[in-house]
JSON list of C-alpha atoms in Angstrom, two decimals:
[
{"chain": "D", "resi": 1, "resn": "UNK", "atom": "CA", "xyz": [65.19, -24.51, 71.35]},
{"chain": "D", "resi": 2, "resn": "UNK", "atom": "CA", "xyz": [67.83, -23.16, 69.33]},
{"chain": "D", "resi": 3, "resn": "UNK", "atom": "CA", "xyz": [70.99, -21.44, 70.75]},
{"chain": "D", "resi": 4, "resn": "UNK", "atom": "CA", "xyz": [69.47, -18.19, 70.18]},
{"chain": "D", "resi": 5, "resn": "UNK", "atom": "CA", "xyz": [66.48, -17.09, 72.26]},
{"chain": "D", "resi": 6, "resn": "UNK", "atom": "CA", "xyz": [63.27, -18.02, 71.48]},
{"chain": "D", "resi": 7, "resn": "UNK", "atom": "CA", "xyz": [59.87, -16.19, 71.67]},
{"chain": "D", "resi": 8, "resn": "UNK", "atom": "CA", "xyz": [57.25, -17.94, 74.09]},
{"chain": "D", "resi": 9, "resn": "UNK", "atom": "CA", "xyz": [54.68, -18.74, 72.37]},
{"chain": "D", "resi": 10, "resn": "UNK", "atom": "CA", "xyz": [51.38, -19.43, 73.31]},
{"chain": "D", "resi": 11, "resn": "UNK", "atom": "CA", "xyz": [48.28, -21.47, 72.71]},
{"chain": "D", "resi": 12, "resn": "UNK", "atom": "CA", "xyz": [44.26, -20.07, 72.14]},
{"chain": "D", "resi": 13, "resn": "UNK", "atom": "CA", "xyz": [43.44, -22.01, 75.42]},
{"chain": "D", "resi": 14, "resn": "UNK", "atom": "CA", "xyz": [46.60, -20.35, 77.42]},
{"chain": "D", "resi": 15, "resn": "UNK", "atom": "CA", "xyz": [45.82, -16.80, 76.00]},
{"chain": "D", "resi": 16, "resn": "UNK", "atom": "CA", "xyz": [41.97, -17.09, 76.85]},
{"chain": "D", "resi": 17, "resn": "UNK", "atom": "CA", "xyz": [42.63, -19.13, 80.19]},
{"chain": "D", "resi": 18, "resn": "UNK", "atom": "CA", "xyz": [44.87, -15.22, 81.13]},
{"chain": "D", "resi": 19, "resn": "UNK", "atom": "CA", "xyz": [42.14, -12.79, 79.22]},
{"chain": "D", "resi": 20, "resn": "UNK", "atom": "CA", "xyz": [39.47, -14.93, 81.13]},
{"chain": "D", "resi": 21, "resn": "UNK", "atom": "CA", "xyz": [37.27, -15.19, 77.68]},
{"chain": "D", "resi": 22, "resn": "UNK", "atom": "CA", "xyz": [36.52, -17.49, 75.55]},
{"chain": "D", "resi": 23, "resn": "UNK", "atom": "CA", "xyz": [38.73, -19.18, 72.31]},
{"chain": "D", "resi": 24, "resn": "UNK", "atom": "CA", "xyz": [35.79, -17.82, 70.58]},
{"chain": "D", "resi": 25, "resn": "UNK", "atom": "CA", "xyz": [35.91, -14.26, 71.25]},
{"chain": "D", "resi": 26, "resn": "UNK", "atom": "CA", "xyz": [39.95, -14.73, 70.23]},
{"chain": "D", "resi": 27, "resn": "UNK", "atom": "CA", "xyz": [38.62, -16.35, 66.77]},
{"chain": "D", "resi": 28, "resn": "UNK", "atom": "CA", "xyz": [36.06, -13.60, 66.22]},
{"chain": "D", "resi": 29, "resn": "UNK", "atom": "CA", "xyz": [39.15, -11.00, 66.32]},
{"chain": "D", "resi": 30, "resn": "UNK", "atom": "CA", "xyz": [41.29, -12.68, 63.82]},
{"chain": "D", "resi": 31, "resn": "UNK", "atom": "CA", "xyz": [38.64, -12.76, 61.55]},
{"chain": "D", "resi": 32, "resn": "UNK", "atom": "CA", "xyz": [38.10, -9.08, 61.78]},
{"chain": "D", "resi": 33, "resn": "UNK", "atom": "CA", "xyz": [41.54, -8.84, 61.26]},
{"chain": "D", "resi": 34, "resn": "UNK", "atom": "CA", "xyz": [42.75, -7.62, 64.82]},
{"chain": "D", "resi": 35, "resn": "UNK", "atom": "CA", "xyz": [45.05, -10.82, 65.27]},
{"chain": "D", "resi": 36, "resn": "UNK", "atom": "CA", "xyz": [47.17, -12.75, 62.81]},
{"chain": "D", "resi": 37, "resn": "UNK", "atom": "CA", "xyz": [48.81, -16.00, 64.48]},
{"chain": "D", "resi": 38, "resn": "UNK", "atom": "CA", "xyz": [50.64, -18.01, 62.97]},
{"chain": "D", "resi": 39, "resn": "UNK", "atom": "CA", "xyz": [50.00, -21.66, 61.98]},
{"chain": "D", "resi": 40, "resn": "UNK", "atom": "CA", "xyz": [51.18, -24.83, 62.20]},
{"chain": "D", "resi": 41, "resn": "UNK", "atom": "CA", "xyz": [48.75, -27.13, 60.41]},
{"chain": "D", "resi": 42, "resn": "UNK", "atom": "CA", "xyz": [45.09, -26.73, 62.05]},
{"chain": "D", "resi": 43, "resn": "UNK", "atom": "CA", "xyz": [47.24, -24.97, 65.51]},
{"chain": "D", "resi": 44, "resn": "UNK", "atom": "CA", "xyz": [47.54, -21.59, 65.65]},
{"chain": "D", "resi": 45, "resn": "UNK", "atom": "CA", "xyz": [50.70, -20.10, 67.52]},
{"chain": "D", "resi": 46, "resn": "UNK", "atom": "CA", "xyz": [50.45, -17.24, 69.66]},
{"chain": "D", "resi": 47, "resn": "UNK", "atom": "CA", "xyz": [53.23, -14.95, 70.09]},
{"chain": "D", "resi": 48, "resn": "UNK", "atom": "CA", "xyz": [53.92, -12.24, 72.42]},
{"chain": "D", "resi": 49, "resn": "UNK", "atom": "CA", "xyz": [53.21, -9.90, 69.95]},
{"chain": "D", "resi": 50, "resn": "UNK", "atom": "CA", "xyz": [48.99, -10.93, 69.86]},
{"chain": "D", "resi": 51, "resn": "UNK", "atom": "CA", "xyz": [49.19, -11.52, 73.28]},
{"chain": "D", "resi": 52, "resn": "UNK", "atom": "CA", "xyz": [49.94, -7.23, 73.57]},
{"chain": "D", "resi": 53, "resn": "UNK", "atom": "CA", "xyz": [47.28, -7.10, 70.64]},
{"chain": "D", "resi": 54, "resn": "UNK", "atom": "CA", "xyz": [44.80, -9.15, 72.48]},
{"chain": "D", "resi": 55, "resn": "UNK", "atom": "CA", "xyz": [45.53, -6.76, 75.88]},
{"chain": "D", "resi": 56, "resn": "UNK", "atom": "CA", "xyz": [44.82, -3.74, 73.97]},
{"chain": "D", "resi": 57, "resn": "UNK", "atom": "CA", "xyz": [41.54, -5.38, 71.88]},
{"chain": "D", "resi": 58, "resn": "UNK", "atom": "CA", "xyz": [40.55, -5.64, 75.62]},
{"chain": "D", "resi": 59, "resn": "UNK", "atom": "CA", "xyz": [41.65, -2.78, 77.13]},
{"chain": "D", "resi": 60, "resn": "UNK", "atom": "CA", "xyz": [40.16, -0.93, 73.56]},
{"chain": "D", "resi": 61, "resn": "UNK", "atom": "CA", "xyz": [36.91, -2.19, 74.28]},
{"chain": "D", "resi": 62, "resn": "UNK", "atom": "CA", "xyz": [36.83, -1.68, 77.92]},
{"chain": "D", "resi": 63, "resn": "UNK", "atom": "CA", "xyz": [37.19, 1.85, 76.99]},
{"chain": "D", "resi": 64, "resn": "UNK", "atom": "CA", "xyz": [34.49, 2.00, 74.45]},
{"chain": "D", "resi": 65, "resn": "UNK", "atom": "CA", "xyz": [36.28, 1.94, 71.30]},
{"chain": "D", "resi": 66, "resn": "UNK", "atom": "CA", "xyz": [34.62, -0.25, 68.86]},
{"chain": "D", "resi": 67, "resn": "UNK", "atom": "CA", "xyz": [36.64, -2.96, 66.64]},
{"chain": "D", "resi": 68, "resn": "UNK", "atom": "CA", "xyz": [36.81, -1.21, 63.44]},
{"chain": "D", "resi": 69, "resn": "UNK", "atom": "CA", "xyz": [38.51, 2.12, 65.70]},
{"chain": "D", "resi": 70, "resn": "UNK", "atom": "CA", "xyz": [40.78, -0.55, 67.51]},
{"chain": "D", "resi": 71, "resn": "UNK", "atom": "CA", "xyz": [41.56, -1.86, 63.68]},
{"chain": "D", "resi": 72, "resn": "UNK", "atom": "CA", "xyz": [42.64, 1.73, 62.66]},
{"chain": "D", "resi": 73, "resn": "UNK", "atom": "CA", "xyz": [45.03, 2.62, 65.01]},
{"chain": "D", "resi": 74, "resn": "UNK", "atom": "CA", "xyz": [46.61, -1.45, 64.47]},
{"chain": "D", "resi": 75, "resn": "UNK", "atom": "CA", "xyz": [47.42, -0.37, 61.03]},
{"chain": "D", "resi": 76, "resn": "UNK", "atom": "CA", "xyz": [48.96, 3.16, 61.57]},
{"chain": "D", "resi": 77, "resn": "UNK", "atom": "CA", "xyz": [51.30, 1.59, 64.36]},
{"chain": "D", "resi": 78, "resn": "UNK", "atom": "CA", "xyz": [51.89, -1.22, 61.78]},
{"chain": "D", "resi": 79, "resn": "UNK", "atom": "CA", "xyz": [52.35, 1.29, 58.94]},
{"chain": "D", "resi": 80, "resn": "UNK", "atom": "CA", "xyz": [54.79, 3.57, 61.11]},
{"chain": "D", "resi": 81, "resn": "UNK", "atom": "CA", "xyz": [55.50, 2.67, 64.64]},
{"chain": "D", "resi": 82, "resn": "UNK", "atom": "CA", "xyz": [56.24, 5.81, 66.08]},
{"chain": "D", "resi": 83, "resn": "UNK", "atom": "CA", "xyz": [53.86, 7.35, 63.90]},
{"chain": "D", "resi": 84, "resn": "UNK", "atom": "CA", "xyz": [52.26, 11.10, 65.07]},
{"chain": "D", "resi": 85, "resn": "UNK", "atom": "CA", "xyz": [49.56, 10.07, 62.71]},
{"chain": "D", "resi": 86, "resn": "UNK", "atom": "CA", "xyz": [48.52, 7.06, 65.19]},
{"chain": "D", "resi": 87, "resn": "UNK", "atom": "CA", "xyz": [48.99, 9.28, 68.42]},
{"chain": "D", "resi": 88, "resn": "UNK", "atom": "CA", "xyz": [46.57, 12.45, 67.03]},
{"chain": "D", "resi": 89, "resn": "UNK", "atom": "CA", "xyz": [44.42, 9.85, 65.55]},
{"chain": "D", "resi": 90, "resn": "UNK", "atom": "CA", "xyz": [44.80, 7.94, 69.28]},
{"chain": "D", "resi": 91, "resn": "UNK", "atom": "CA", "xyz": [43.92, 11.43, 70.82]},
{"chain": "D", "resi": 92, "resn": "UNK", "atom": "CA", "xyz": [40.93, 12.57, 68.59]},
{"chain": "D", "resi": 93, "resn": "UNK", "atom": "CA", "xyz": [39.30, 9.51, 69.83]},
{"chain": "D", "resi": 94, "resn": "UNK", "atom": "CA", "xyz": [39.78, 9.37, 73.17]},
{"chain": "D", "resi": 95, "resn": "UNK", "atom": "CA", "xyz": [38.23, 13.20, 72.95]},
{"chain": "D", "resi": 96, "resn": "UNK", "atom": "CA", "xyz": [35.19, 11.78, 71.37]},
{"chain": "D", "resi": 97, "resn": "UNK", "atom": "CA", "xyz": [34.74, 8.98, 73.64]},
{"chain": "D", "resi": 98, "resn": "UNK", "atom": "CA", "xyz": [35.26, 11.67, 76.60]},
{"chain": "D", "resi": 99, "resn": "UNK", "atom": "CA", "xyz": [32.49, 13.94, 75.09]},
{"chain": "D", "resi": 100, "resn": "UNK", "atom": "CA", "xyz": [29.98, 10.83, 74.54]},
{"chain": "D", "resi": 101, "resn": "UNK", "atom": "CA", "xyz": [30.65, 9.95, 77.86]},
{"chain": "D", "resi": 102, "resn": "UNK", "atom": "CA", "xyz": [30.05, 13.85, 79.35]},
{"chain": "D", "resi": 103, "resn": "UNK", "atom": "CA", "xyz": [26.69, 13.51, 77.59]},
{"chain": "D", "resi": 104, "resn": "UNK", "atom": "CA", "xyz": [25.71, 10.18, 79.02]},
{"chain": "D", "resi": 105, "resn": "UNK", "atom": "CA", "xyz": [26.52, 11.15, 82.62]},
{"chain": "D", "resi": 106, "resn": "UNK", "atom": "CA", "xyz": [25.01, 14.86, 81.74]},
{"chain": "D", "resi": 107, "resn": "UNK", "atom": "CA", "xyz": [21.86, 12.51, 80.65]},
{"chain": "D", "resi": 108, "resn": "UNK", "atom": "CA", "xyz": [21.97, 10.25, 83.97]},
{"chain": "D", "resi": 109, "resn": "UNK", "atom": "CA", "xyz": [22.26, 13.52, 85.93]},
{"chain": "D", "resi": 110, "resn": "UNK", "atom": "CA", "xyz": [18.73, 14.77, 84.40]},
{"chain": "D", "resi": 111, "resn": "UNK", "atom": "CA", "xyz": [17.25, 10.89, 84.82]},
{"chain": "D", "resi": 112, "resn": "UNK", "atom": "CA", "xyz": [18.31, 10.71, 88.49]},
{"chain": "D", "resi": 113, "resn": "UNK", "atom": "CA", "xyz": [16.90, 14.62, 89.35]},
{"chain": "D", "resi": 114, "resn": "UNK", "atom": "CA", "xyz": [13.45, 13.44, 87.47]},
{"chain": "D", "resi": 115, "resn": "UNK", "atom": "CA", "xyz": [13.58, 10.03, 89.22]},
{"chain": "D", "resi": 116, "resn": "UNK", "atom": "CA", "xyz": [14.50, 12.02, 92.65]},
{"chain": "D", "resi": 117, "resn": "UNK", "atom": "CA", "xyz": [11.29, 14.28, 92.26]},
{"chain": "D", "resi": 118, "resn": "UNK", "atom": "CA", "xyz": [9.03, 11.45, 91.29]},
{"chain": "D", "resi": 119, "resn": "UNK", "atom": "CA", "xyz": [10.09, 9.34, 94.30]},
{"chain": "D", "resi": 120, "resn": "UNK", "atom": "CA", "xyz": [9.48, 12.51, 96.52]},
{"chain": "D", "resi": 121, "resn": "UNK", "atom": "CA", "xyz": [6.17, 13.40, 94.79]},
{"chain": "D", "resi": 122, "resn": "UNK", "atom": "CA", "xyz": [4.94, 9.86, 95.47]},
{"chain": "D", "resi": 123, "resn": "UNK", "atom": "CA", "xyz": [6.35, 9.16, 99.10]},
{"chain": "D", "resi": 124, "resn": "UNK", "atom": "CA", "xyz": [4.19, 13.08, 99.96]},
{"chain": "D", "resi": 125, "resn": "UNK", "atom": "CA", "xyz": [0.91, 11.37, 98.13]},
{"chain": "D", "resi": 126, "resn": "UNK", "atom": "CA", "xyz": [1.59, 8.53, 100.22]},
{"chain": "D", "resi": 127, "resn": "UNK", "atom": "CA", "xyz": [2.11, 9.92, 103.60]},
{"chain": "D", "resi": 128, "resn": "UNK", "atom": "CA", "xyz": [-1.21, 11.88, 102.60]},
{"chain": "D", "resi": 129, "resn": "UNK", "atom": "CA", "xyz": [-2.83, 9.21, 102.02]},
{"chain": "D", "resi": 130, "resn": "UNK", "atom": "CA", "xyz": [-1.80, 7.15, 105.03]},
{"chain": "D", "resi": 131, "resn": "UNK", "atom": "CA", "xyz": [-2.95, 10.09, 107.24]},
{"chain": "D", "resi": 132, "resn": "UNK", "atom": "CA", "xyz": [-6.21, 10.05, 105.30]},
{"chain": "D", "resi": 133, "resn": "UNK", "atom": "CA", "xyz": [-6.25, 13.51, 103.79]},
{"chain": "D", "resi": 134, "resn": "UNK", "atom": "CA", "xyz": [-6.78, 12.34, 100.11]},
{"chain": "D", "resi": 135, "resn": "UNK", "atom": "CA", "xyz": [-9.63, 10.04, 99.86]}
]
């Protein structure tokens, strides 16, 4: 270490070992050009930089963005980081991923009322049948 401060770095081991997933998955995002370590001979160097990238690839994900959205909004904070561009863009999407998400649990709703009546039309055939009225 220099006199100056420097940057922790990290390895692919370290940074999966925290994420608990695999060097694999952290591969798979550099090559879809999420994540850009650096390299020293076949060792790639982690810095805290990818290790906020990695977080929000995760967090992106968790919240049902897919890669290529998660890839857009890395290149309009890289283009301009306090860009209103990246915010509206970041704020059109979560509105989309709110209104796919109304519709699923809308969708559940109906599945659960037509699973609710099926269970009750069954359980009265049942008892009916127990008591020997339907033959």
């Amino acid at each position: 270490m220099s006199s100056q401060q420097q940057e922790p770095t990290f390895t692919i081991g370290e940074l999966a070992r925290d994420y608990d997933i695999t060097p694999r998955s952290i591969r798979f995002y550099e090559e879809q050009g999420l994540m850009s370590p650096e390299r020293t001979g076949q060792n790639r160097i982690y810095t805290g930089k990818d290790r906020v990238r990695l977080k929000l690839i995760l967090r992106g994900k968790r919240l049902g963005f897919s890669l290529a959205e998660i890839k857009n909004l890395f290149e309009l904070y890289d283009s301009n980081p306090n860009s209103a561009v990246q915010l509206e863009t970041m704020l059109a999407l979560t509105e989309q991923k709110r209104a796919v998400l109304r519709q699923q649990l809308h969708d559940i709703q109906m599945l659960m009322s037509e699973l609710d009546d099926v269970e009750g039309r069954c359980r009265e055939e049942l008892a009916e049948l127990k008591r020997g009225n339907i033959v």
